[in-house]
C-alpha cells in the first residue's frame, strides 16, 4: 500500500511511521505544515494535487486535521487518522462527516459522540506501546523511588481570565473545579456548564467559531480552560501530598523520595525532588524503567480512554500506579498488571505498600510488560487499522 503520511511532532509519530513500514507500506512523508489546521485553501490544493498525481492509496495522520480531510475529499482519497488526543477540537468541524474519512480514536466516549453525530467511518482503537527497546538498558538498577513525568499546566487559560470574571462565575467555577477533583475516572465539568452559564461566557469572552467549526463554548471552555486548570490542581495536590507522606515515613527501612521531571514551574511543591524536562525518546524510557513506581494522572478531558503515557510506562517495563479510567479495565487487571488509586489516601497507601514489597511490584511490572509487548504493539494496531480500511473500501 502506498501511503502519504503527514509528518509532525506528535510523541508517537515515529512509532506510527515505523509500524506502517513494518506492515509493508511504502510511505512518503508530507513535511510542509499548514498555517491553519481548519482552513487553508492553498495547502489543501497542494495536498489534493499531490494525492492525485502520485496515486497514493491513503493519506495517514496522527490526529484529525480538517485541511487534510478537505484535500482527501477533493481528490477522492481515503483519509485515515488515529487520534492520540481527546477531545480533539479539530474534530468539531463539518469536514469530520466526509465519507472519505476513516477516523480511529482511543477514547470510547469520543467515538460514541461522533458516531451519534453521523461520522460514517469512525472506530474505537486504543493507543499502543513500543518504540523504546533500543534505549532501555536491561538489568539497570533503580535510580528513583517514585517518579512523575509531565506538565503541571501552570500556564492555563483559567488563571489568565479568572480576575476578569464576575464574582458569581468565579465562585461557580471554583465549585465546579473542586467537584471535579472529587471524581475518580471521569469528567463532570462539561455537565456543570449549564445553558445559562454558557450564555454569560459568550457575553464576556472573545468567543469566535472558525469557519466550518461547530464546537460550542461549552466544549471549548470545559476542555481548553477548566480541563487544564483541573489537571493543574490535581497534579499539584497529589504531588505535594504524596511528597509529604514519603518525607514522614520509611519503607523497607529506608527513606524514599518523589521525583518530578517537568518543564513547569515547581515553586508550589514542598518535598518533591524536581528535575528538568525529560526528553521523550532518550531520557523518559530510562526514567520509567529505573523507577520503582511511575505515577500517571490523566487530564479530565480524557473521559474514558487510556492515555499514551500509560502505554509508554508499561512498554518500558515500568510499574504503573495510575488514576482510574474505565477502559483500563478492558485491558488490564489491577493488582496483576497495574494498580489504580482513586483518591489521595489510596495513593498514599498503595505507594507505601509497593515501596515495601519489591517482589510483588516487580512481578506486576513484568506481567504488564509481557502483555503489552505481545498484544498491544504499534504494529498490531496499524495492521488492525489497515485491515479495517481495506474491508470498507
Tab-separated table of N, CA and C in Angstrom, residues 300-377:
chain	number	residue	atom	x	y	z
A	300	UNK	N	-8.561	15.526	32.955
A	300	UNK	CA	-10.002	15.214	32.940
A	300	UNK	C	-10.619	15.221	31.550
A	301	UNK	N	-9.999	15.930	30.588
A	301	UNK	CA	-10.553	15.966	29.232
A	301	UNK	C	-10.687	14.573	28.636
A	302	UNK	N	-9.825	13.645	29.027
A	302	UNK	CA	-9.928	12.255	28.570
A	302	UNK	C	-10.942	11.562	29.466
A	303	UNK	N	-12.096	11.245	28.913
A	303	UNK	CA	-13.197	10.781	29.762
A	303	UNK	C	-13.122	9.299	30.092
A	304	UNK	N	-12.841	8.460	29.105
A	304	UNK	CA	-12.859	7.010	29.357
A	304	UNK	C	-11.574	6.319	28.922
A	305	UNK	N	-10.823	6.907	27.983
A	305	UNK	CA	-9.723	6.218	27.330
A	305	UNK	C	-8.442	6.140	28.140
A	306	UNK	N	-7.515	5.347	27.633
A	306	UNK	CA	-6.204	5.150	28.254
A	306	UNK	C	-5.212	6.070	27.558
A	307	UNK	N	-4.611	7.022	28.269
A	307	UNK	CA	-3.687	7.959	27.626
A	307	UNK	C	-2.400	7.283	27.193
A	308	UNK	N	-1.699	7.928	26.285
A	308	UNK	CA	-0.447	7.379	25.756
A	308	UNK	C	0.563	7.139	26.868
A	309	UNK	N	0.566	7.979	27.896
A	309	UNK	CA	1.536	7.842	28.975
A	309	UNK	C	1.482	6.459	29.644
A	310	UNK	N	0.290	5.918	29.781
A	310	UNK	CA	0.151	4.577	30.374
A	310	UNK	C	0.894	3.549	29.526
A	311	UNK	N	0.666	3.580	28.218
A	311	UNK	CA	1.328	2.623	27.322
A	311	UNK	C	2.841	2.835	27.317
A	312	UNK	N	3.280	4.093	27.398
A	312	UNK	CA	4.714	4.383	27.432
A	312	UNK	C	5.372	3.742	28.651
A	313	UNK	N	4.780	3.934	29.807
A	313	UNK	CA	5.351	3.396	31.053
A	313	UNK	C	5.455	1.881	30.985
A	314	UNK	N	4.379	1.242	30.568
A	314	UNK	CA	4.353	-0.221	30.563
A	314	UNK	C	5.309	-0.799	29.522
A	315	UNK	N	5.462	-0.111	28.388
A	315	UNK	CA	6.350	-0.637	27.345
A	315	UNK	C	7.820	-0.483	27.709
A	316	UNK	N	8.099	0.294	28.766
A	316	UNK	CA	9.479	0.436	29.254
A	316	UNK	C	9.747	-0.476	30.442
A	317	UNK	N	8.789	-1.337	30.781
A	317	UNK	CA	8.958	-2.241	31.914
A	317	UNK	C	8.745	-1.581	33.258
A	318	UNK	N	8.121	-0.398	33.240
A	318	UNK	CA	7.895	0.324	34.488
A	318	UNK	C	6.649	-0.144	35.213
A	319	UNK	N	6.673	-0.020	36.533
A	319	UNK	CA	5.481	-0.289	37.340
A	319	UNK	C	4.606	0.959	37.308
A	320	UNK	N	3.304	0.764	37.060
A	320	UNK	CA	2.380	1.872	36.897
A	320	UNK	C	1.367	1.939	38.031
A	321	UNK	N	1.266	3.127	38.642
A	321	UNK	CA	0.197	3.447	39.586
A	321	UNK	C	-0.539	4.639	38.995
A	322	UNK	N	-1.771	4.438	38.582
A	322	UNK	CA	-2.494	5.442	37.807
A	322	UNK	C	-3.855	5.762	38.405
A	323	UNK	N	-4.375	6.935	38.082
A	323	UNK	CA	-5.756	7.209	38.419
A	323	UNK	C	-6.653	6.388	37.495
A	324	UNK	N	-7.948	6.391	37.768
A	324	UNK	CA	-8.866	5.458	37.111
A	324	UNK	C	-9.446	6.034	35.823
A	325	UNK	N	-9.495	5.205	34.810
A	325	UNK	CA	-10.318	5.403	33.620
A	325	UNK	C	-10.921	4.056	33.290
A	326	UNK	N	-12.190	4.056	32.926
A	326	UNK	CA	-12.926	2.801	32.827
A	326	UNK	C	-12.343	1.850	31.791
A	327	UNK	N	-11.739	2.361	30.726
A	327	UNK	CA	-11.196	1.476	29.695
A	327	UNK	C	-9.958	0.707	30.156
A	328	UNK	N	-9.332	1.145	31.239
A	328	UNK	CA	-8.223	0.365	31.798
A	328	UNK	C	-8.664	-1.055	32.110
A	329	UNK	N	-9.922	-1.185	32.544
A	329	UNK	CA	-10.422	-2.496	32.964
A	329	UNK	C	-10.629	-3.441	31.780
A	330	UNK	N	-10.659	-2.910	30.568
A	330	UNK	CA	-10.816	-3.753	29.382
A	330	UNK	C	-9.521	-4.468	29.005
A	331	UNK	N	-8.387	-3.939	29.482
A	331	UNK	CA	-7.099	-4.466	29.027
A	331	UNK	C	-6.169	-4.910	30.162
A	332	UNK	N	-6.431	-4.409	31.380
A	332	UNK	CA	-5.532	-4.700	32.488
A	332	UNK	C	-6.309	-5.081	33.739
A	333	UNK	N	-5.627	-5.822	34.610
A	333	UNK	CA	-6.221	-6.225	35.881
A	333	UNK	C	-5.467	-5.545	37.015
A	334	UNK	N	-6.123	-4.687	37.788
A	334	UNK	CA	-5.447	-4.036	38.915
A	334	UNK	C	-4.899	-5.068	39.897
A	335	UNK	N	-3.672	-4.862	40.313
A	335	UNK	CA	-3.015	-5.801	41.209
A	335	UNK	C	-2.308	-6.922	40.495
A	336	UNK	N	-2.512	-7.021	39.175
A	336	UNK	CA	-1.838	-8.045	38.382
A	336	UNK	C	-0.927	-7.425	37.322
A	337	UNK	N	-1.434	-6.411	36.586
A	337	UNK	CA	-0.660	-5.767	35.528
A	337	UNK	C	-0.280	-4.330	35.894
A	338	UNK	N	-1.174	-3.683	36.613
A	338	UNK	CA	-1.018	-2.283	37.006
A	338	UNK	C	-1.673	-2.145	38.371
A	339	UNK	N	-1.665	-0.917	38.920
A	339	UNK	CA	-2.567	-0.660	40.037
A	339	UNK	C	-3.120	0.744	39.909
A	340	UNK	N	-4.244	0.964	40.608
A	340	UNK	CA	-5.051	2.164	40.440
A	340	UNK	C	-5.284	2.818	41.790
A	341	UNK	N	-5.255	4.156	41.823
A	341	UNK	CA	-5.672	4.888	43.019
A	341	UNK	C	-6.857	5.764	42.656
A	342	UNK	N	-7.795	5.885	43.592
A	342	UNK	CA	-8.999	6.669	43.322
A	342	UNK	C	-9.103	7.911	44.197
A	343	UNK	N	-8.221	8.056	45.175
A	343	UNK	CA	-8.163	9.281	45.969
A	343	UNK	C	-6.776	9.377	46.593
A	344	UNK	N	-6.511	10.465	47.285
A	344	UNK	CA	-5.167	10.696	47.819
A	344	UNK	C	-4.807	9.679	48.894
A	345	UNK	N	-5.773	9.312	49.717
A	345	UNK	CA	-5.487	8.314	50.758
A	345	UNK	C	-5.045	6.988	50.140
A	346	UNK	N	-5.721	6.572	49.074
A	346	UNK	CA	-5.348	5.330	48.399
A	346	UNK	C	-4.002	5.483	47.689
A	347	UNK	N	-3.718	6.680	47.180
A	347	UNK	CA	-2.413	6.945	46.579
A	347	UNK	C	-1.310	6.746	47.613
A	348	UNK	N	-1.505	7.272	48.815
A	348	UNK	CA	-0.529	7.073	49.894
A	348	UNK	C	-0.363	5.595	50.216
A	349	UNK	N	-1.494	4.941	50.455
A	349	UNK	CA	-1.452	3.542	50.905
A	349	UNK	C	-0.769	2.638	49.886
A	350	UNK	N	-1.130	2.794	48.623
A	350	UNK	CA	-0.569	1.893	47.613
A	350	UNK	C	0.893	2.221	47.308
A	351	UNK	N	1.234	3.495	47.360
A	351	UNK	CA	2.647	3.843	47.189
A	351	UNK	C	3.481	3.216	48.299
A	352	UNK	N	3.029	3.354	49.535
A	352	UNK	CA	3.745	2.759	50.662
A	352	UNK	C	3.839	1.253	50.555
A	353	UNK	N	2.752	0.610	50.134
A	353	UNK	CA	2.750	-0.844	50.016
A	353	UNK	C	3.761	-1.311	48.978
A	354	UNK	N	3.743	-0.702	47.795
A	354	UNK	CA	4.622	-1.181	46.725
A	354	UNK	C	6.083	-0.797	46.948
A	355	UNK	N	6.341	0.262	47.706
A	355	UNK	CA	7.721	0.558	48.062
A	355	UNK	C	8.266	-0.446	49.074
A	356	UNK	N	7.355	-1.096	49.793
A	356	UNK	CA	7.755	-2.059	50.826
A	356	UNK	C	7.706	-3.503	50.348
A	357	UNK	N	7.217	-3.729	49.130
A	357	UNK	CA	7.061	-5.099	48.622
A	357	UNK	C	7.635	-5.179	47.206
A	358	UNK	N	8.948	-5.277	47.132
A	358	UNK	CA	9.638	-5.256	45.837
A	358	UNK	C	9.220	-6.400	44.923
A	359	UNK	N	9.120	-7.596	45.456
A	359	UNK	CA	8.850	-8.757	44.603
A	359	UNK	C	7.458	-8.680	43.982
A	360	UNK	N	6.467	-8.219	44.740
A	360	UNK	CA	5.111	-8.081	44.205
A	360	UNK	C	5.090	-7.016	43.118
A	361	UNK	N	5.724	-5.894	43.412
A	361	UNK	CA	5.754	-4.785	42.449
A	361	UNK	C	6.454	-5.199	41.153
A	362	UNK	N	7.587	-5.862	41.287
A	362	UNK	CA	8.340	-6.267	40.095
A	362	UNK	C	7.576	-7.291	39.257
A	363	UNK	N	6.850	-8.169	39.914
A	363	UNK	CA	6.059	-9.166	39.191
A	363	UNK	C	4.949	-8.493	38.385
A	364	UNK	N	4.295	-7.503	38.981
A	364	UNK	CA	3.234	-6.775	38.286
A	364	UNK	C	3.797	-6.044	37.070
A	365	UNK	N	4.946	-5.394	37.245
A	365	UNK	CA	5.569	-4.675	36.124
A	365	UNK	C	5.935	-5.631	34.995
A	366	UNK	N	6.465	-6.805	35.348
A	366	UNK	CA	6.826	-7.797	34.327
A	366	UNK	C	5.602	-8.324	33.598
A	367	UNK	N	4.526	-8.559	34.344
A	367	UNK	CA	3.281	-9.017	33.720
A	367	UNK	C	2.803	-8.013	32.675
A	368	UNK	N	2.828	-6.735	33.046
A	368	UNK	CA	2.350	-5.701	32.129
A	368	UNK	C	3.252	-5.593	30.905
A	369	UNK	N	4.552	-5.647	31.124
A	369	UNK	CA	5.489	-5.541	30.003
A	369	UNK	C	5.281	-6.683	29.011
A	370	UNK	N	5.134	-7.896	29.536
A	370	UNK	CA	4.915	-9.044	28.653
A	370	UNK	C	3.600	-8.911	27.893
A	371	UNK	N	2.579	-8.422	28.557
A	371	UNK	CA	1.270	-8.285	27.913
A	371	UNK	C	1.310	-7.254	26.793
A	372	UNK	N	1.819	-6.051	27.076
A	372	UNK	CA	1.785	-5.011	26.044
A	372	UNK	C	2.746	-5.331	24.907
A	373	UNK	N	3.845	-6.027	25.223
A	373	UNK	CA	4.816	-6.376	24.175
A	373	UNK	C	4.255	-7.397	23.191
A	374	UNK	N	3.312	-8.210	23.650
A	374	UNK	CA	2.729	-9.237	22.789
A	374	UNK	C	1.420	-8.795	22.134
A	375	UNK	N	0.594	-8.080	22.889
A	375	UNK	CA	-0.778	-7.847	22.449
A	375	UNK	C	-1.078	-6.415	22.002
A	376	UNK	N	-0.258	-5.453	22.403
A	376	UNK	CA	-0.654	-4.054	22.217
A	376	UNK	C	0.457	-3.217	21.588
A	377	UNK	N	1.067	-3.741	20.551
A	377	UNK	CA	2.145	-3.024	19.878
A	377	UNK	C	1.602	-2.096	18.798
